Short mmCIF file of N, CA and C in Angstrom, two decimals:
data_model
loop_
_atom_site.label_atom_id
_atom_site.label_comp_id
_atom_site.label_asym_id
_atom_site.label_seq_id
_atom_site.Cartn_x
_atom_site.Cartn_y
_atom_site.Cartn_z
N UNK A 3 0.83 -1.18 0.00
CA UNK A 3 0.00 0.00 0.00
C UNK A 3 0.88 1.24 0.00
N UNK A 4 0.68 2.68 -0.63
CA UNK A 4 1.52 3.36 -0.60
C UNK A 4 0.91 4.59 0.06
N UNK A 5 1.51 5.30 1.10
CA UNK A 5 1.10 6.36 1.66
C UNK A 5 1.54 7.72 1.06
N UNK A 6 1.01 8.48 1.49
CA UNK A 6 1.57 9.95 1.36
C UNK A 6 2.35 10.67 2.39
N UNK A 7 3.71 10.09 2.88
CA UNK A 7 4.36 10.47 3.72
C UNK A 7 5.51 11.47 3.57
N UNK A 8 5.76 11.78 4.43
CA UNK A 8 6.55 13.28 4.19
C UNK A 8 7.95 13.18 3.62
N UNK A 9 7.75 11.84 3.22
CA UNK A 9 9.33 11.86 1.64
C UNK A 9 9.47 13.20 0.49
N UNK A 10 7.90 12.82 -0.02
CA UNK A 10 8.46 13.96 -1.16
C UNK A 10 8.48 15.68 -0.82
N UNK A 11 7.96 15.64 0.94
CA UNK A 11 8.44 17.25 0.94
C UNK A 11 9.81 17.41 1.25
N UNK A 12 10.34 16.31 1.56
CA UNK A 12 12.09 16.18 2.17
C UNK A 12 12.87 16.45 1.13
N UNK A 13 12.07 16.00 -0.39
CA UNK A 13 13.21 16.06 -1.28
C UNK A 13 12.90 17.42 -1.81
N UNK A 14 12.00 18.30 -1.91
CA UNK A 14 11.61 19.17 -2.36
C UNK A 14 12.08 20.56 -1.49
N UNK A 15 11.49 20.73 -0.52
CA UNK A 15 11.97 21.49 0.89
C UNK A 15 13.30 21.48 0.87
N UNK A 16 13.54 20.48 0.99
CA UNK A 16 15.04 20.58 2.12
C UNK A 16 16.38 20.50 1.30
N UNK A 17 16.53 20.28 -0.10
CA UNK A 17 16.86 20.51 -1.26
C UNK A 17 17.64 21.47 -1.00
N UNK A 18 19.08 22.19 -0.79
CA UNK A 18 19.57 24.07 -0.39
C UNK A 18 19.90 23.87 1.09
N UNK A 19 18.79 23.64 1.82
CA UNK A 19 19.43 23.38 3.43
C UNK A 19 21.05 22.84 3.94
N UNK A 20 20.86 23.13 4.58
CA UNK A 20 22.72 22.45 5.58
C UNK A 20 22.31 21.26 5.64
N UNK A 21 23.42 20.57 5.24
CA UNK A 21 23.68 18.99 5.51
C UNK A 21 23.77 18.64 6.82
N UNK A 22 23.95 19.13 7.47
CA UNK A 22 24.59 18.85 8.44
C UNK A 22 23.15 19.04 9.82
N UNK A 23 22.26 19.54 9.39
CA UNK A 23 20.68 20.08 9.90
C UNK A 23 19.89 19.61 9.15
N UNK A 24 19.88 19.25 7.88
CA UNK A 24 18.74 18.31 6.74
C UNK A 24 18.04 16.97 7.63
N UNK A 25 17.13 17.09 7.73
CA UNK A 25 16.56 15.87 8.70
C UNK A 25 16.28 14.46 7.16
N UNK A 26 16.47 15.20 5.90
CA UNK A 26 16.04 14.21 4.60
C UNK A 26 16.85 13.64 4.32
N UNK A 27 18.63 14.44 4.77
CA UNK A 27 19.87 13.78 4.44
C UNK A 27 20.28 12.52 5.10
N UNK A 28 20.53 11.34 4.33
CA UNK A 28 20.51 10.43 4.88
C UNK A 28 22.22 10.17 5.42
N UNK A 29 22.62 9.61 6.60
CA UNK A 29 24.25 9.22 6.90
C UNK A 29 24.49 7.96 5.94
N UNK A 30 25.79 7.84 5.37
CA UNK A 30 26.29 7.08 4.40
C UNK A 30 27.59 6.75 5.03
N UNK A 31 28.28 5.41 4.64
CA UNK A 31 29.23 4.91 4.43
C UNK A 31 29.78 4.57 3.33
N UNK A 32 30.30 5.15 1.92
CA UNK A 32 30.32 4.93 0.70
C UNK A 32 31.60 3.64 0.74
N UNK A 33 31.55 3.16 -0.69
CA UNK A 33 32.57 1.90 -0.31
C UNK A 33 33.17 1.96 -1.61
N UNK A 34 34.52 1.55 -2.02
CA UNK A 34 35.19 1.58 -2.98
C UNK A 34 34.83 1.13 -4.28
N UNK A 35 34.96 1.28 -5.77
CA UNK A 35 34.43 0.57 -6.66
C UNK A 35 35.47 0.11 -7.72
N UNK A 36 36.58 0.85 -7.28
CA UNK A 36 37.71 0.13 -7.86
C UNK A 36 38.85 1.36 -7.74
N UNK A 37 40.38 0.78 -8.06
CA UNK A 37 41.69 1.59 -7.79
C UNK A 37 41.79 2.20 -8.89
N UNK A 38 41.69 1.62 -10.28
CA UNK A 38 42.54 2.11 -11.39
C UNK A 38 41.68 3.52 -11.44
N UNK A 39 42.28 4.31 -12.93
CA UNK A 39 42.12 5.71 -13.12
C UNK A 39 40.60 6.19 -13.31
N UNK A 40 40.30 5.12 -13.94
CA UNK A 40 38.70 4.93 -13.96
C UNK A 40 37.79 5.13 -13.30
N UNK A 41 37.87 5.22 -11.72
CA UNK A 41 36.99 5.52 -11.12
C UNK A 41 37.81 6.56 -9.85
N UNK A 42 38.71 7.18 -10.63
CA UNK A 42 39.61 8.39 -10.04
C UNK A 42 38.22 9.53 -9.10
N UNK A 43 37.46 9.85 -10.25
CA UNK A 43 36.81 11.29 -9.81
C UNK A 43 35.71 10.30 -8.88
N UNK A 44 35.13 9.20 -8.81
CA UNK A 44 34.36 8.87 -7.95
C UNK A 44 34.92 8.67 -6.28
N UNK A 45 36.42 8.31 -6.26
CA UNK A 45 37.09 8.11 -5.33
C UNK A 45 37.20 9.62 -4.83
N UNK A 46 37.70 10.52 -5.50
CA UNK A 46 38.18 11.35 -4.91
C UNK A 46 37.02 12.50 -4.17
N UNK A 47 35.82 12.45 -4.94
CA UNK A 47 34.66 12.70 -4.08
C UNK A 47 33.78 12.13 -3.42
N UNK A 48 34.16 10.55 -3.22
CA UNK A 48 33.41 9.96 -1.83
C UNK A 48 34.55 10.33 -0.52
N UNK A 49 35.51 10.45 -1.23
CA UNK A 49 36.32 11.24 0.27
C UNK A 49 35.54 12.17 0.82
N UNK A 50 35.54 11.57 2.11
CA UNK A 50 34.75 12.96 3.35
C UNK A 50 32.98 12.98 2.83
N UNK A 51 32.49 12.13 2.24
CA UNK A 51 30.89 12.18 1.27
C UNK A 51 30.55 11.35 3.06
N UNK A 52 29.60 12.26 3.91
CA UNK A 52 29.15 11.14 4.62
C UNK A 52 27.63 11.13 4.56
N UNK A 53 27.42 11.72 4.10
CA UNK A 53 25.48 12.44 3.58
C UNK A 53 25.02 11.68 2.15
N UNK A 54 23.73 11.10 2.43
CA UNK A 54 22.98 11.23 0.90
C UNK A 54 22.53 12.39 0.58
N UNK A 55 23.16 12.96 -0.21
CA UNK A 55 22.51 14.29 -0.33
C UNK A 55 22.60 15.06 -1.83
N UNK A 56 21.98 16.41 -1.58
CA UNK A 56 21.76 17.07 -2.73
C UNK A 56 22.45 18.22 -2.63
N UNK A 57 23.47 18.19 -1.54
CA UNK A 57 23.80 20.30 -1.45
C UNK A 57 25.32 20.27 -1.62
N UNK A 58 25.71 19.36 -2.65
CA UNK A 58 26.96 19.99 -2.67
C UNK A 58 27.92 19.49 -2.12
N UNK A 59 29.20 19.86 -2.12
CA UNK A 59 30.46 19.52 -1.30
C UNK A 59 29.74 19.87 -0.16
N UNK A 60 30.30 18.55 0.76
CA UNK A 60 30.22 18.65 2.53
C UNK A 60 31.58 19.12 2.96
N UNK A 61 31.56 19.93 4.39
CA UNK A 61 32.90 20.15 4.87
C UNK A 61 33.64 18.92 4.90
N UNK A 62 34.43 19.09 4.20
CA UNK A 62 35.95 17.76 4.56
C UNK A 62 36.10 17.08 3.19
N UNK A 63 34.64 17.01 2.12
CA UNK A 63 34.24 16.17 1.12
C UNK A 63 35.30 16.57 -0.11
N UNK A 64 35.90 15.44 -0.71
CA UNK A 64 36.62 15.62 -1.58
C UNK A 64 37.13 16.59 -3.09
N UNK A 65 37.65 16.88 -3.56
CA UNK A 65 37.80 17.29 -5.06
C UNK A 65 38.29 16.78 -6.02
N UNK A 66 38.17 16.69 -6.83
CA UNK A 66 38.45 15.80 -8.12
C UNK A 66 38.86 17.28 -9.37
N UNK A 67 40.31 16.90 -9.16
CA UNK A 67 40.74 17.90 -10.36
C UNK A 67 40.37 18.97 -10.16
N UNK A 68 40.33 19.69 -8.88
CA UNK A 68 40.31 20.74 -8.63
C UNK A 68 38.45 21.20 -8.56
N UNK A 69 38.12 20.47 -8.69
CA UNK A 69 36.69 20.56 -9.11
C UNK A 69 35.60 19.93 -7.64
N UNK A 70 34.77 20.63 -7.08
CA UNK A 70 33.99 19.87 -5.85
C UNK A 70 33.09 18.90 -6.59
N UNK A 71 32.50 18.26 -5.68
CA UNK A 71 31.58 17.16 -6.01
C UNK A 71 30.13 18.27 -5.85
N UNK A 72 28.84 17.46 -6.56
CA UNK A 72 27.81 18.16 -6.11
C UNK A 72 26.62 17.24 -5.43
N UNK A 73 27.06 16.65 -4.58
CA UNK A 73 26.85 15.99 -3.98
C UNK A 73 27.30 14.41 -3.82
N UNK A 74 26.65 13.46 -3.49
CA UNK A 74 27.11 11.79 -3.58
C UNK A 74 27.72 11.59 -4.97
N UNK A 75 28.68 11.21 -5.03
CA UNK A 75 29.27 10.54 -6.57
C UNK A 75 28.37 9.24 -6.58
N UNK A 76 28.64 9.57 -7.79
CA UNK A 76 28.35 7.89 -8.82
C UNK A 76 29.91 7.42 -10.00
N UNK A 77 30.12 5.79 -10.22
CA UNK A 77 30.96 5.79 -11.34
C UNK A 77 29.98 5.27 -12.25
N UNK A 78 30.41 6.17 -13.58
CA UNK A 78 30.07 5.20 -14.65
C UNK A 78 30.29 3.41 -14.46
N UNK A 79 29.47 2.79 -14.88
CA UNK A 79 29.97 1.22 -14.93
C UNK A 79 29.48 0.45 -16.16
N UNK A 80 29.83 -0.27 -16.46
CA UNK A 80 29.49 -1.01 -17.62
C UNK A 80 29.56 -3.15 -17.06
N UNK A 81 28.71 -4.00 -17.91
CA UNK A 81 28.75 -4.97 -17.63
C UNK A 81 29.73 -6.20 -18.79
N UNK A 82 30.31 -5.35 -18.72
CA UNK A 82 31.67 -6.11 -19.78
C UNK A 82 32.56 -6.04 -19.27
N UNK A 83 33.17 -7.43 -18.94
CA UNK A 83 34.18 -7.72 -18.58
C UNK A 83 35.73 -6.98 -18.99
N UNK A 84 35.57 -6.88 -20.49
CA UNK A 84 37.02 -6.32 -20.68
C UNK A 84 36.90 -4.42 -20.66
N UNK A 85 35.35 -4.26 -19.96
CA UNK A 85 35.99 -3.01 -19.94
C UNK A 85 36.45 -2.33 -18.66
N UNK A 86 37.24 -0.77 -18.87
CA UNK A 86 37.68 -0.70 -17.65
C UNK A 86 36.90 -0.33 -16.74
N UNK A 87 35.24 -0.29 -16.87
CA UNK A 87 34.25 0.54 -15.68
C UNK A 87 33.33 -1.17 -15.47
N UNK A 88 34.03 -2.07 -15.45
CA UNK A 88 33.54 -3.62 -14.87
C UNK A 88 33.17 -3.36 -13.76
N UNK A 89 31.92 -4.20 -13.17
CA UNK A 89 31.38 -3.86 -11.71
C UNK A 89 30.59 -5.69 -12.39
N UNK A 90 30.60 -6.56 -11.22
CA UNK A 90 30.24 -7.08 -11.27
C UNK A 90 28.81 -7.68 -10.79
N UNK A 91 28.37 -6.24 -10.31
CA UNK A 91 26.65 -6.67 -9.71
C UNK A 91 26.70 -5.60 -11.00
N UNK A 92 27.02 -4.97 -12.02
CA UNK A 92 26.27 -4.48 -12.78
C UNK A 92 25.69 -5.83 -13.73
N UNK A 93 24.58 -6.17 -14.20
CA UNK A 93 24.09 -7.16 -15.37
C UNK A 93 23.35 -6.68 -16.01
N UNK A 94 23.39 -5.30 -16.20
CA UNK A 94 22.40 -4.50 -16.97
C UNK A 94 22.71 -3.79 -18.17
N UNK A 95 24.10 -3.61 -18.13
CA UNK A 95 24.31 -3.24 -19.57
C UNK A 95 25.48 -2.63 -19.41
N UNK A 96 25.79 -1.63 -20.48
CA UNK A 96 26.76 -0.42 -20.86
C UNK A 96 26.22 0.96 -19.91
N UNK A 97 26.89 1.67 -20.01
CA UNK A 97 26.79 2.70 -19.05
C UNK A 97 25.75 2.84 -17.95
N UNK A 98 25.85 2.45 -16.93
CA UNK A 98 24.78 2.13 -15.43
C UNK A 98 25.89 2.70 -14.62
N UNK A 99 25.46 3.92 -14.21
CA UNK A 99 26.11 4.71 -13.06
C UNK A 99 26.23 3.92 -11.45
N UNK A 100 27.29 3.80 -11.12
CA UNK A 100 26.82 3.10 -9.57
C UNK A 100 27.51 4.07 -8.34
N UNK A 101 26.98 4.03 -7.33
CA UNK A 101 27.54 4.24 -6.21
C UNK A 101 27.01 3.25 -5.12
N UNK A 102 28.10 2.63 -4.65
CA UNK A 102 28.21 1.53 -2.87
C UNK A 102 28.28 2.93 -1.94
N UNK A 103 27.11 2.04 -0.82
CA UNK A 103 27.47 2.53 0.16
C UNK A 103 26.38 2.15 1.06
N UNK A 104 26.58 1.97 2.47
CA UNK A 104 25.98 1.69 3.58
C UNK A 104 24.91 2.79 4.37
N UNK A 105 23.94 2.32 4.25
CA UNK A 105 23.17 2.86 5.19
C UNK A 105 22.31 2.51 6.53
N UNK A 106 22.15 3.44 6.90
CA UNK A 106 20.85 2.85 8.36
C UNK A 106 19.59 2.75 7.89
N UNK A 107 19.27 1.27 7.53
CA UNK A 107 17.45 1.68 7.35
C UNK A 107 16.09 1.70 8.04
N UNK A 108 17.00 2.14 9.30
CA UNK A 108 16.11 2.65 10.41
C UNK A 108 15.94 4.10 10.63
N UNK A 109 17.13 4.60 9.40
CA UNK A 109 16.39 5.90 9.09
C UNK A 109 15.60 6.47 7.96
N UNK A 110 15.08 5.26 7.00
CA UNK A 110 14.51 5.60 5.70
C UNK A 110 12.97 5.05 6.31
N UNK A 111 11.94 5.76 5.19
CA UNK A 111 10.35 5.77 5.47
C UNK A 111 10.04 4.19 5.54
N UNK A 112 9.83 3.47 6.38
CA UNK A 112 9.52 2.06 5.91
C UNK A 112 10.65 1.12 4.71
N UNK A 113 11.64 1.42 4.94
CA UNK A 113 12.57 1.32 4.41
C UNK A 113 12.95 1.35 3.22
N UNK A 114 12.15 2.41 2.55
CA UNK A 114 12.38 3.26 1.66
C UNK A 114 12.63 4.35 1.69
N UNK A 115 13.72 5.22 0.58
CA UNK A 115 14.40 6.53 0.45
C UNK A 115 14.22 7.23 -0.70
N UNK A 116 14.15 8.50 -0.53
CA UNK A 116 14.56 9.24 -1.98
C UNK A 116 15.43 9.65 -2.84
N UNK A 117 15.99 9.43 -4.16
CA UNK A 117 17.31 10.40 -4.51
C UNK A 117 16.64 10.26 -6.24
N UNK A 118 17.59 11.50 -6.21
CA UNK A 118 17.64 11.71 -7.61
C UNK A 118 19.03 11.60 -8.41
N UNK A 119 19.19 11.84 -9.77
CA UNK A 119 20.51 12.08 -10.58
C UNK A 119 20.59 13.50 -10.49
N UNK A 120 22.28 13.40 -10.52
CA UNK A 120 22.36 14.84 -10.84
C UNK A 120 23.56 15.00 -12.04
N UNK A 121 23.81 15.18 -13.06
CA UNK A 121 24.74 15.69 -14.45
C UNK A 121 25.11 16.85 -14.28
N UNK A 122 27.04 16.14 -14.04
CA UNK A 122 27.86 17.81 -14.37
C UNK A 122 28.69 17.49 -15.59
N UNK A 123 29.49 18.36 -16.23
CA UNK A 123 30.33 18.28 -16.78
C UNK A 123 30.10 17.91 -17.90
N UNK A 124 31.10 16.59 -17.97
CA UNK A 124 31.79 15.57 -19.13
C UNK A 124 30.70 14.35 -18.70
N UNK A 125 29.65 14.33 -18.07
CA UNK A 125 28.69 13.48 -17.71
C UNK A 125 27.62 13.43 -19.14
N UNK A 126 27.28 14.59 -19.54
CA UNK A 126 26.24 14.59 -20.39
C UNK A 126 26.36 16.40 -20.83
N UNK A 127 25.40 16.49 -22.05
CA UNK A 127 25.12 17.56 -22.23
C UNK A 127 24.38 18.65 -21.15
N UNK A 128 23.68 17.93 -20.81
CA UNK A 128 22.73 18.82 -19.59
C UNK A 128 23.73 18.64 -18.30
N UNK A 129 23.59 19.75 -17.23
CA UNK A 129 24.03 19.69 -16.10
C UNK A 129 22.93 20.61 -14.97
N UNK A 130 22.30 19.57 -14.47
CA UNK A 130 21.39 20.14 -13.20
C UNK A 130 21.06 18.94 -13.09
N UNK A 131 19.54 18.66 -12.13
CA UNK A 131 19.40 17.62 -10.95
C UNK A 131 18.43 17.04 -12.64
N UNK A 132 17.86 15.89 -12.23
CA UNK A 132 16.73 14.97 -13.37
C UNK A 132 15.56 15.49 -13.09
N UNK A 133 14.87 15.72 -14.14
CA UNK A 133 13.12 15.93 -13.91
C UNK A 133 12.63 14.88 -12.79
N UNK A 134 11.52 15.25 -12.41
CA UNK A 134 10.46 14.90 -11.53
C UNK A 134 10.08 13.40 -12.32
N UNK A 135 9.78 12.37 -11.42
CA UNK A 135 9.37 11.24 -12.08
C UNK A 135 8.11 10.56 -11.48
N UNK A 136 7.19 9.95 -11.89
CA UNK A 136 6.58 9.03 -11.72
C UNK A 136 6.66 7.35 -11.38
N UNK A 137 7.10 7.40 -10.16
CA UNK A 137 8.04 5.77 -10.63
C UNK A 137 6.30 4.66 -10.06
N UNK A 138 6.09 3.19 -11.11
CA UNK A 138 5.12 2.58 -10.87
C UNK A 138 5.97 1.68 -9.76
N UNK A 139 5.59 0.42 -9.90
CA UNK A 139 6.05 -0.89 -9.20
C UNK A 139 7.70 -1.53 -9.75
N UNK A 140 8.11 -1.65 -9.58
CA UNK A 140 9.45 -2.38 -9.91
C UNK A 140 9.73 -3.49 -10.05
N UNK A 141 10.17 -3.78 -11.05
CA UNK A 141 10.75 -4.87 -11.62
C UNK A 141 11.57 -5.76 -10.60
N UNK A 142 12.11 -6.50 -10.93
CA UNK A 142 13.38 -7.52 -9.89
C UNK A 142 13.11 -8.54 -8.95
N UNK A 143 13.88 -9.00 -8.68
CA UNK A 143 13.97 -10.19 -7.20
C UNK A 143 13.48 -9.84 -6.04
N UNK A 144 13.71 -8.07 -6.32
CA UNK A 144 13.44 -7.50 -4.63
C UNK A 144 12.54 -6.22 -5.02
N UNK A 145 12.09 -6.39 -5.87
CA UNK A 145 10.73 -4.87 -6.69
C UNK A 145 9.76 -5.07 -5.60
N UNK A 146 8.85 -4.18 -6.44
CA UNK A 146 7.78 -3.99 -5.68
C UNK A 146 7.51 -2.89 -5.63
N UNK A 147 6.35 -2.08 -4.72
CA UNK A 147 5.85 -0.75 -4.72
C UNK A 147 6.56 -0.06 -3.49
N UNK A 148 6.92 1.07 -3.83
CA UNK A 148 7.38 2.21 -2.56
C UNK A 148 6.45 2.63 -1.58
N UNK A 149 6.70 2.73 -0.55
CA UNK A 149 5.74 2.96 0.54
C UNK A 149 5.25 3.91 0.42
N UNK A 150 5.75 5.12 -0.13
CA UNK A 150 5.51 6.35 0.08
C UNK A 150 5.95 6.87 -1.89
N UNK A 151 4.93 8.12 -1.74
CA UNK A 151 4.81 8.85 -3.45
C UNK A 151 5.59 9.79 -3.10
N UNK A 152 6.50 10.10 -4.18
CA UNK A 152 7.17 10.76 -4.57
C UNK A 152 7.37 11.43 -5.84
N UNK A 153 8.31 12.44 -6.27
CA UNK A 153 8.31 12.64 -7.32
C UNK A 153 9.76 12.32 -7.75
N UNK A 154 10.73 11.84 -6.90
CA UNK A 154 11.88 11.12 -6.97
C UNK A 154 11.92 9.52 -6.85
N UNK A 155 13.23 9.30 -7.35
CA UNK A 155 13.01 7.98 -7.59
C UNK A 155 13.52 7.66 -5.88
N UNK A 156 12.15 6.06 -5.98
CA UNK A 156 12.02 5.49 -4.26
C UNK A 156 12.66 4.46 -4.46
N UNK A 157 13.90 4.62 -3.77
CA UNK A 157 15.15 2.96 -3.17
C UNK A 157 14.71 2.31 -2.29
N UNK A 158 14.96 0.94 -2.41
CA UNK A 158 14.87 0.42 -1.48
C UNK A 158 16.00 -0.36 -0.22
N UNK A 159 16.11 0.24 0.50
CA UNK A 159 17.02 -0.11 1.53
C UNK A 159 17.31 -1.54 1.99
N UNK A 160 18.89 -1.40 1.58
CA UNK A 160 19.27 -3.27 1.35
C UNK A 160 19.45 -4.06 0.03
N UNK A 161 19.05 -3.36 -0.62
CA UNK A 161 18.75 -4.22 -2.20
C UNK A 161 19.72 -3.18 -3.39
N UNK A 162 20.03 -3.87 -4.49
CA UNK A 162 20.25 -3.27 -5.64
C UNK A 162 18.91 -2.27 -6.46
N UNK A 163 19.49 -1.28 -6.22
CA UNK A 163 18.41 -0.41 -7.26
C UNK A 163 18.96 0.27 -8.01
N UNK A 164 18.50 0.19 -9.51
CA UNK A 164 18.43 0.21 -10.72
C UNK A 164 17.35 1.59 -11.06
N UNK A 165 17.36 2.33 -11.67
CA UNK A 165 17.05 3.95 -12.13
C UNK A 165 17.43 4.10 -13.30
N UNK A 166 16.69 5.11 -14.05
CA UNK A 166 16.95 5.60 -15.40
C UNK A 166 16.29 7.05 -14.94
N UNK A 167 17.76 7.95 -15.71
CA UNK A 167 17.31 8.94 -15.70
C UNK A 167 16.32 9.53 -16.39
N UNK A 168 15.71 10.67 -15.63
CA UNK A 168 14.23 10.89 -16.06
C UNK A 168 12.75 10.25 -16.70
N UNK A 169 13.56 8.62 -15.58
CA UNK A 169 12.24 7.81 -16.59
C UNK A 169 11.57 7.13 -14.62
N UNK A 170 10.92 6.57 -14.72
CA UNK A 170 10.20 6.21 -13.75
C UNK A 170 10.02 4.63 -13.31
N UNK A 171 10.64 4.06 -14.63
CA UNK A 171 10.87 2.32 -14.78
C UNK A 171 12.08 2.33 -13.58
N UNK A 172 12.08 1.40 -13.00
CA UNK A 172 12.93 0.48 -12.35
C UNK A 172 12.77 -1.10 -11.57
N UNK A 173 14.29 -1.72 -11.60
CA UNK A 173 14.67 -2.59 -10.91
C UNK A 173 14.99 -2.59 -9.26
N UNK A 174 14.62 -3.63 -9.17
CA UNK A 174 15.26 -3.41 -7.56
C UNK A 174 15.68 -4.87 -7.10
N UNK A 175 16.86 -5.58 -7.20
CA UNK A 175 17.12 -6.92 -6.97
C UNK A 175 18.28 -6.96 -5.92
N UNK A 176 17.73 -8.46 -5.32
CA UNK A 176 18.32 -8.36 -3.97
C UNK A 176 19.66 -9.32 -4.03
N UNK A 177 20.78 -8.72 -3.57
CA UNK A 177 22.45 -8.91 -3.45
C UNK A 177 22.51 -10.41 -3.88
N UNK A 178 23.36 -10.73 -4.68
CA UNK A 178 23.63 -12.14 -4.82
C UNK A 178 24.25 -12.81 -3.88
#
């Protein structure tokens, strides 16, 4: 059953606020996704990343080439072996952005969360956060419906989740 709980004013509201006072920002433990050069700029801005969040470099939070993060990194990943952005829970294709990392899901709504994409740079032509989405039921081992409506895409805490930007389809399958 899905409620109308105060997720999507967290992502909307609190969006600009201090990280560090955001009651929407979730605490993170991000986790490595590999050494080589390849996942250089993801390393160098999960340094000091201890927030899910949307506001930007945190005090302490890394730089990459001189450049801040704008919030949680992601690496590009791909599901080919000989290439160099290999991730092996990726099985979804060519370019699938990932970010590891640990959370408490005794602090998400019924143990579901909100986040969105965000595009800088050499990421894509566009650079700002993803449109507003509609997400239905989810696909996967571990899918199903989000507890709570949103206009961001709803994770589920514990499991692999799978997103497309500005689309509302997703996976959600649980760790091999």
């Amino acid at each position: 059953m899905v409620t109308n709980r105060p997720i999507l004013h967290c992502v909307i509201e609190c969006f600009g606020s201090d990280v560090s006072s955001d009651p929407c920002s979730l605490a993170i433990t991000s986790h490595d996704l590999g050494s080589t050069s390849h996942y250089a700029s993801y390393n160098d801005w999960r340094r000091g990343d201890r927030y899910l969040d949307w506001h930007g470099a945190e005090a302490g939070q890394g730089y990459h080439a001189g450049l801040p993060p704008y919030g949680s990194p992601a690496a590009w990943t791909s599901s080919d072996p000989a290439s160099p952005g290999y991730q092996p829970l990726n099985k979804y294709g060519e370019a699938y952005w990932m970010m590891d990392f640990d959370l408490d899901c005794s602090e998400t709504a019924d143990g579901w969360f909100a986040l969105k994409g965000w595009l800088s740079g050499d990421a894509g032509q566009y650079t700002g956060m993803e449109m507003d989405v509609t997400q239905g039921v989810c696909a996967g081992t571990g899918g199903g419906e989000a507890s709570s409506l949103s206009t961001s895409h709803m994770a589920k805490c514990g499991y692999i989740n799978v997103f497309h930007y500005d689309r509302g389809d997703c996976t959600i399958d649980v760790f091999p």
